[in-house]
PDB file of C-alpha atoms in Angstrom:
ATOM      1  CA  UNK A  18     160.305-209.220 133.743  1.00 81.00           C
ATOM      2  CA  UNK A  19     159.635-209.492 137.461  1.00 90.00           C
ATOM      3  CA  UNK A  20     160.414-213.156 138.938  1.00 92.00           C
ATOM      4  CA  UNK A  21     157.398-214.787 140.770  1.00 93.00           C
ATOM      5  CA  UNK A  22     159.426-213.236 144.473  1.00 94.00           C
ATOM      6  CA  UNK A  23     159.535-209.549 142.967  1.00 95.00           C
ATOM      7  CA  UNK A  24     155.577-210.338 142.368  1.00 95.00           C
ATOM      8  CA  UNK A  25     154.813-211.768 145.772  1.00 95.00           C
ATOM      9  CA  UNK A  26     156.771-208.849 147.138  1.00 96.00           C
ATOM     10  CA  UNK A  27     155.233-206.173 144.796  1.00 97.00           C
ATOM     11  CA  UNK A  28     151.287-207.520 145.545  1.00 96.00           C
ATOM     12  CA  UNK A  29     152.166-207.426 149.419  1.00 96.00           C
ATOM     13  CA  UNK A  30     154.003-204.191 149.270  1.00 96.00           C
ATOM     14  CA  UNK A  31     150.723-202.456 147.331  1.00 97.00           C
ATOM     15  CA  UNK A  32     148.140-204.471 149.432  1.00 96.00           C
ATOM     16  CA  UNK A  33     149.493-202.754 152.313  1.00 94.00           C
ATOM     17  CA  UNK A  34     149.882-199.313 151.660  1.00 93.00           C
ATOM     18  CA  UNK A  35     146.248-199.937 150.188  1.00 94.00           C
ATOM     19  CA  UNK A  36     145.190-201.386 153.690  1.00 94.00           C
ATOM     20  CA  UNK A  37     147.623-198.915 155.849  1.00 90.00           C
ATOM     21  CA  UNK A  38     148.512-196.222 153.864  1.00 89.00           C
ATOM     22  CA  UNK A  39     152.413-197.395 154.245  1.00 89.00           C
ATOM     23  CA  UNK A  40     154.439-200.734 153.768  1.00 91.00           C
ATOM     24  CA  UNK A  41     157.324-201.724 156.165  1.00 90.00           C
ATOM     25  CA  UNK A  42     159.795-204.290 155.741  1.00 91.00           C
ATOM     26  CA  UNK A  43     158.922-206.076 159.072  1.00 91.00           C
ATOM     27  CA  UNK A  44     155.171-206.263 157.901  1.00 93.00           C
ATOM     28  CA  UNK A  45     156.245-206.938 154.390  1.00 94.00           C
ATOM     29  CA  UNK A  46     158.433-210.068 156.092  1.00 95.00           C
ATOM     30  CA  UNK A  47     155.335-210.802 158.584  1.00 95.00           C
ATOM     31  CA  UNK A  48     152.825-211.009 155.667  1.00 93.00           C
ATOM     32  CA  UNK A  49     155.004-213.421 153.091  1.00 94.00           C
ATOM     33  CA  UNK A  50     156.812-215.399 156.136  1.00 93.00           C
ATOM     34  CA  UNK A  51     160.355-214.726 155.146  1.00 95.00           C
ATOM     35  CA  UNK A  52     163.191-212.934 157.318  1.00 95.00           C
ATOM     36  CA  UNK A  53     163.353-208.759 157.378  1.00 93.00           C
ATOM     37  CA  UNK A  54     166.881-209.393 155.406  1.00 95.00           C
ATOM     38  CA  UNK A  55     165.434-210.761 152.853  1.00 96.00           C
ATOM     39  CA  UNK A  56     162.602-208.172 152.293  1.00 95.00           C
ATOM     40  CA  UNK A  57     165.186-205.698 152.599  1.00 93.00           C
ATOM     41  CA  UNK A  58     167.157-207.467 149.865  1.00 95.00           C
ATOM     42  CA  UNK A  59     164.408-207.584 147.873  1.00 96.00           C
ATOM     43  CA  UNK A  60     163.157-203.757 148.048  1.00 95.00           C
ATOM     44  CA  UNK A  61     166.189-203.036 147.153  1.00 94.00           C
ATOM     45  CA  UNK A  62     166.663-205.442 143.706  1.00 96.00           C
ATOM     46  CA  UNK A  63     162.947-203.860 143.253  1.00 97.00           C
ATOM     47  CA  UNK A  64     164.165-199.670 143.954  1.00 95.00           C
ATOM     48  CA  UNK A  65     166.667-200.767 141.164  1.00 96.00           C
ATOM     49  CA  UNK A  66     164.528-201.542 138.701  1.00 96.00           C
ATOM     50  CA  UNK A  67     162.184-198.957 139.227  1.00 96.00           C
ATOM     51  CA  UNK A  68     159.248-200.361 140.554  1.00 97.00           C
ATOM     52  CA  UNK A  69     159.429-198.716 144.016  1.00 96.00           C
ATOM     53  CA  UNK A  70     161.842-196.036 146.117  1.00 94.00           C
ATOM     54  CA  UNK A  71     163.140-197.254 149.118  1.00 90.00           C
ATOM     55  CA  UNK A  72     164.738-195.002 151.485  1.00 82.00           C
ATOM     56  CA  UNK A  73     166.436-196.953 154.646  1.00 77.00           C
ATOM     57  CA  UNK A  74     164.638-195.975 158.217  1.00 76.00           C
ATOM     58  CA  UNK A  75     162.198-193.438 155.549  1.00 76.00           C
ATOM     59  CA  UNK A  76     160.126-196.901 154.226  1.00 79.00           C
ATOM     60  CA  UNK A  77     159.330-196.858 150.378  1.00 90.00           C
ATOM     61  CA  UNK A  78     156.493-196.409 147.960  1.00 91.00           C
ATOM     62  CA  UNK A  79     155.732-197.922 145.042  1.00 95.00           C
ATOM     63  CA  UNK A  80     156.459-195.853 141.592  1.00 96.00           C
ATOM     64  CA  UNK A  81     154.045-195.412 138.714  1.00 97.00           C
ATOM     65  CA  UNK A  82     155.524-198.859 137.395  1.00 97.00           C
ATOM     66  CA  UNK A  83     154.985-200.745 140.783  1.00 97.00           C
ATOM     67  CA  UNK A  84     151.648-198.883 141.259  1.00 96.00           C
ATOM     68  CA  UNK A  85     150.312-200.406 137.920  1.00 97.00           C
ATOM     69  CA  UNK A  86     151.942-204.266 138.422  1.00 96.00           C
ATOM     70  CA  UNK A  87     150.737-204.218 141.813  1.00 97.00           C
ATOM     71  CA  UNK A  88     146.943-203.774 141.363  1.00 96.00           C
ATOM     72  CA  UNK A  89     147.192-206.173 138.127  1.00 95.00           C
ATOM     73  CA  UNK A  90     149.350-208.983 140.359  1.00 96.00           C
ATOM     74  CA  UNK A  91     146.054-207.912 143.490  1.00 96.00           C
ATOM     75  CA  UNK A  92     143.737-208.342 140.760  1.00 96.00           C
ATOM     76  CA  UNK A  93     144.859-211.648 138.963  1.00 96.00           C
ATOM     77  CA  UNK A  94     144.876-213.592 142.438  1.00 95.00           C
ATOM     78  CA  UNK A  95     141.086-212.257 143.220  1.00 96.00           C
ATOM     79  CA  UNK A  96     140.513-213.272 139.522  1.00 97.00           C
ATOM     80  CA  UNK A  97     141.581-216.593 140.187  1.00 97.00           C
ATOM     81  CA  UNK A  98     140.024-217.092 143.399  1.00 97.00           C
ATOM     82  CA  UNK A  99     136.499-216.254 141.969  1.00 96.00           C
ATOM     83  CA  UNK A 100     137.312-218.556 139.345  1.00 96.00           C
ATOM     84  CA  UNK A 101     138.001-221.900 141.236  1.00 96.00           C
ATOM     85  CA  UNK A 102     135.047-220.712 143.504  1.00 94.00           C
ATOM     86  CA  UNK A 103     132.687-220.943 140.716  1.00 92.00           C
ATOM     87  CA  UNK A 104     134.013-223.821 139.559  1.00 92.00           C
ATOM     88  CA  UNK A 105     133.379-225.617 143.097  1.00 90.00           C
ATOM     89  CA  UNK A 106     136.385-225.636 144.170  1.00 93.00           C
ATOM     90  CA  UNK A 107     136.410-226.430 148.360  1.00 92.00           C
ATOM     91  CA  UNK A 108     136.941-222.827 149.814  1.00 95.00           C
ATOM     92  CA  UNK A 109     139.749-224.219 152.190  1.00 96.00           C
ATOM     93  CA  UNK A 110     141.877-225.481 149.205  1.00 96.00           C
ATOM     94  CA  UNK A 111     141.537-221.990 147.302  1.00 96.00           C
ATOM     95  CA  UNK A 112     143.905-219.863 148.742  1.00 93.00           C
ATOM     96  CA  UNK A 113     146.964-222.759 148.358  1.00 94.00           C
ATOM     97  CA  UNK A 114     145.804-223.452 145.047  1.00 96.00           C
ATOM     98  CA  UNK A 115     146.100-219.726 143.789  1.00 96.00           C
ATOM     99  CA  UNK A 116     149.447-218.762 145.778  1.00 91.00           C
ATOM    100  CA  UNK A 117     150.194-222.573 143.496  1.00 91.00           C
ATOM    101  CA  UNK A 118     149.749-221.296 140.105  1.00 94.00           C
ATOM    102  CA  UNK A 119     148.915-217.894 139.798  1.00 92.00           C
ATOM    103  CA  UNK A 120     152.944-217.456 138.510  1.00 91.00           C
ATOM    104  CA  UNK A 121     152.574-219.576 135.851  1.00 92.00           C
ATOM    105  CA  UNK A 122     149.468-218.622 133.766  1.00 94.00           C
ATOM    106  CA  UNK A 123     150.546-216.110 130.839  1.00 93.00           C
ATOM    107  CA  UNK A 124     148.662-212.800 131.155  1.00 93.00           C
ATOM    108  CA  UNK A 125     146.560-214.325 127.887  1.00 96.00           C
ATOM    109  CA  UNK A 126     145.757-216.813 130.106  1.00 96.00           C
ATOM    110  CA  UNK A 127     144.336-214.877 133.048  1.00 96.00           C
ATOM    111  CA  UNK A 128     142.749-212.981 129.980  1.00 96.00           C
ATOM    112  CA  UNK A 129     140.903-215.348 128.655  1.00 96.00           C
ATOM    113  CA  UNK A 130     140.135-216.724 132.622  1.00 96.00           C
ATOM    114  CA  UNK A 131     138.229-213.528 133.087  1.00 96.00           C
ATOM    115  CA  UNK A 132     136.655-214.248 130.383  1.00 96.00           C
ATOM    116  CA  UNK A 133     135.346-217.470 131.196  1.00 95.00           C
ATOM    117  CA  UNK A 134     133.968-216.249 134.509  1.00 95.00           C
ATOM    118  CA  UNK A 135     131.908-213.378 132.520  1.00 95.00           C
ATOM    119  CA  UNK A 136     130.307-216.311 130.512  1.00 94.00           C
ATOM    120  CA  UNK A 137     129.622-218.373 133.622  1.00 92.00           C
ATOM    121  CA  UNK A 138     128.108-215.415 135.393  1.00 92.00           C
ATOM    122  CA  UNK A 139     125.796-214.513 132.582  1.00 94.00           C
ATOM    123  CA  UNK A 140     124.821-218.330 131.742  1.00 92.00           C
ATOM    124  CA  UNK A 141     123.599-219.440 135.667  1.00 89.00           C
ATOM    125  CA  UNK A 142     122.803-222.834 134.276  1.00 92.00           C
ATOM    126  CA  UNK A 143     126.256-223.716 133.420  1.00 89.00           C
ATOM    127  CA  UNK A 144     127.293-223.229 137.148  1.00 88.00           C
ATOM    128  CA  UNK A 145     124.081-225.296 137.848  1.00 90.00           C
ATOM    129  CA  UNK A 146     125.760-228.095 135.668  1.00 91.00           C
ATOM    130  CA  UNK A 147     128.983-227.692 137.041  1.00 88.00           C
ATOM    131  CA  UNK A 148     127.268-228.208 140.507  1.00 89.00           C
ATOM    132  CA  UNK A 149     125.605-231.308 139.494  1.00 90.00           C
ATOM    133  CA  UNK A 150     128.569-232.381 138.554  1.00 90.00           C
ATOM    134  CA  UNK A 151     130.269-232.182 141.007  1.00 86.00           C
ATOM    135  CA  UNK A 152     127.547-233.463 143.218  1.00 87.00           C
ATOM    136  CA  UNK A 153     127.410-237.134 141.276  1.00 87.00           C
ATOM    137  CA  UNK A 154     131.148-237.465 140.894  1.00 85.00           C
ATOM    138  CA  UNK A 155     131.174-236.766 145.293  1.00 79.00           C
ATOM    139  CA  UNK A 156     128.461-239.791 145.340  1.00 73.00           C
ATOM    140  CA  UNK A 157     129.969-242.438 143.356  1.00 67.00           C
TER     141      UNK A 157
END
């Protein structure tokens, strides 16, 4: 079971090689704000356990395994963005607020989140109410 770093790691390394077609420790470091070292350390914990193949000065790639946790990890944090957007959440609180709780939601969790957001989609006057609500609790 990866810990929340391996994840944070694992959605940056596969967001990048999606973006650039490759994923190098210094951007890996750049993009989650933490020393080359400690990227380093952590491709390595993560070529252990099989979710990528890290060859020093060659870069890595992701295996079938980090492949298939990566674009579920990508997926879950758009998942929950669209979520506390329709919910009227301020946009400029989102992003925190994901990176804030997206490790600790079981997968049944984001499951039944998805869920939820198909139901709100199809019913527009439930986001309506939501709206209004939010509109009368800003005025008092």
């Amino acid at each position: 079971m990866p810990t929340p770093s391996m994840e944070d790691h694992i959605e940056q390394i596969y967001m990048l090689i999606e973006q650039k077609g490759y994923a190098r420790v210094s951007d890996i470091a750049e993009s989650l704000s933490v020393l080359p070292s400690s990227v380093t350390k952590m491709v390595q914990k993560l070529d252990k356990d099989g979710y990528l193949v890290y060859e020093r000065y060659r870069g890595l790639m992701l295996t079938p395994k980090g492949l298939k946790l990566g674009k579920r990890l990508v997926k879950r944090h758009d998942l929950l963005e669209q979520f506390l957007r329709l919910i009227g959440v301020q946009e400029d609180l989102i992003y925190d607020d994901v990176e804030g709780i997206e490790h600790h939601l079981s997968w049944n969790s984001i499951d039944r989140i998805a869920d939820l957001i198909q139901v709100m989609e199809e019913n527009p006057k439930f986001i309506q109410k939501l709206e209004e609500l939010k509109e009368s609790q800003q005025s008092d």
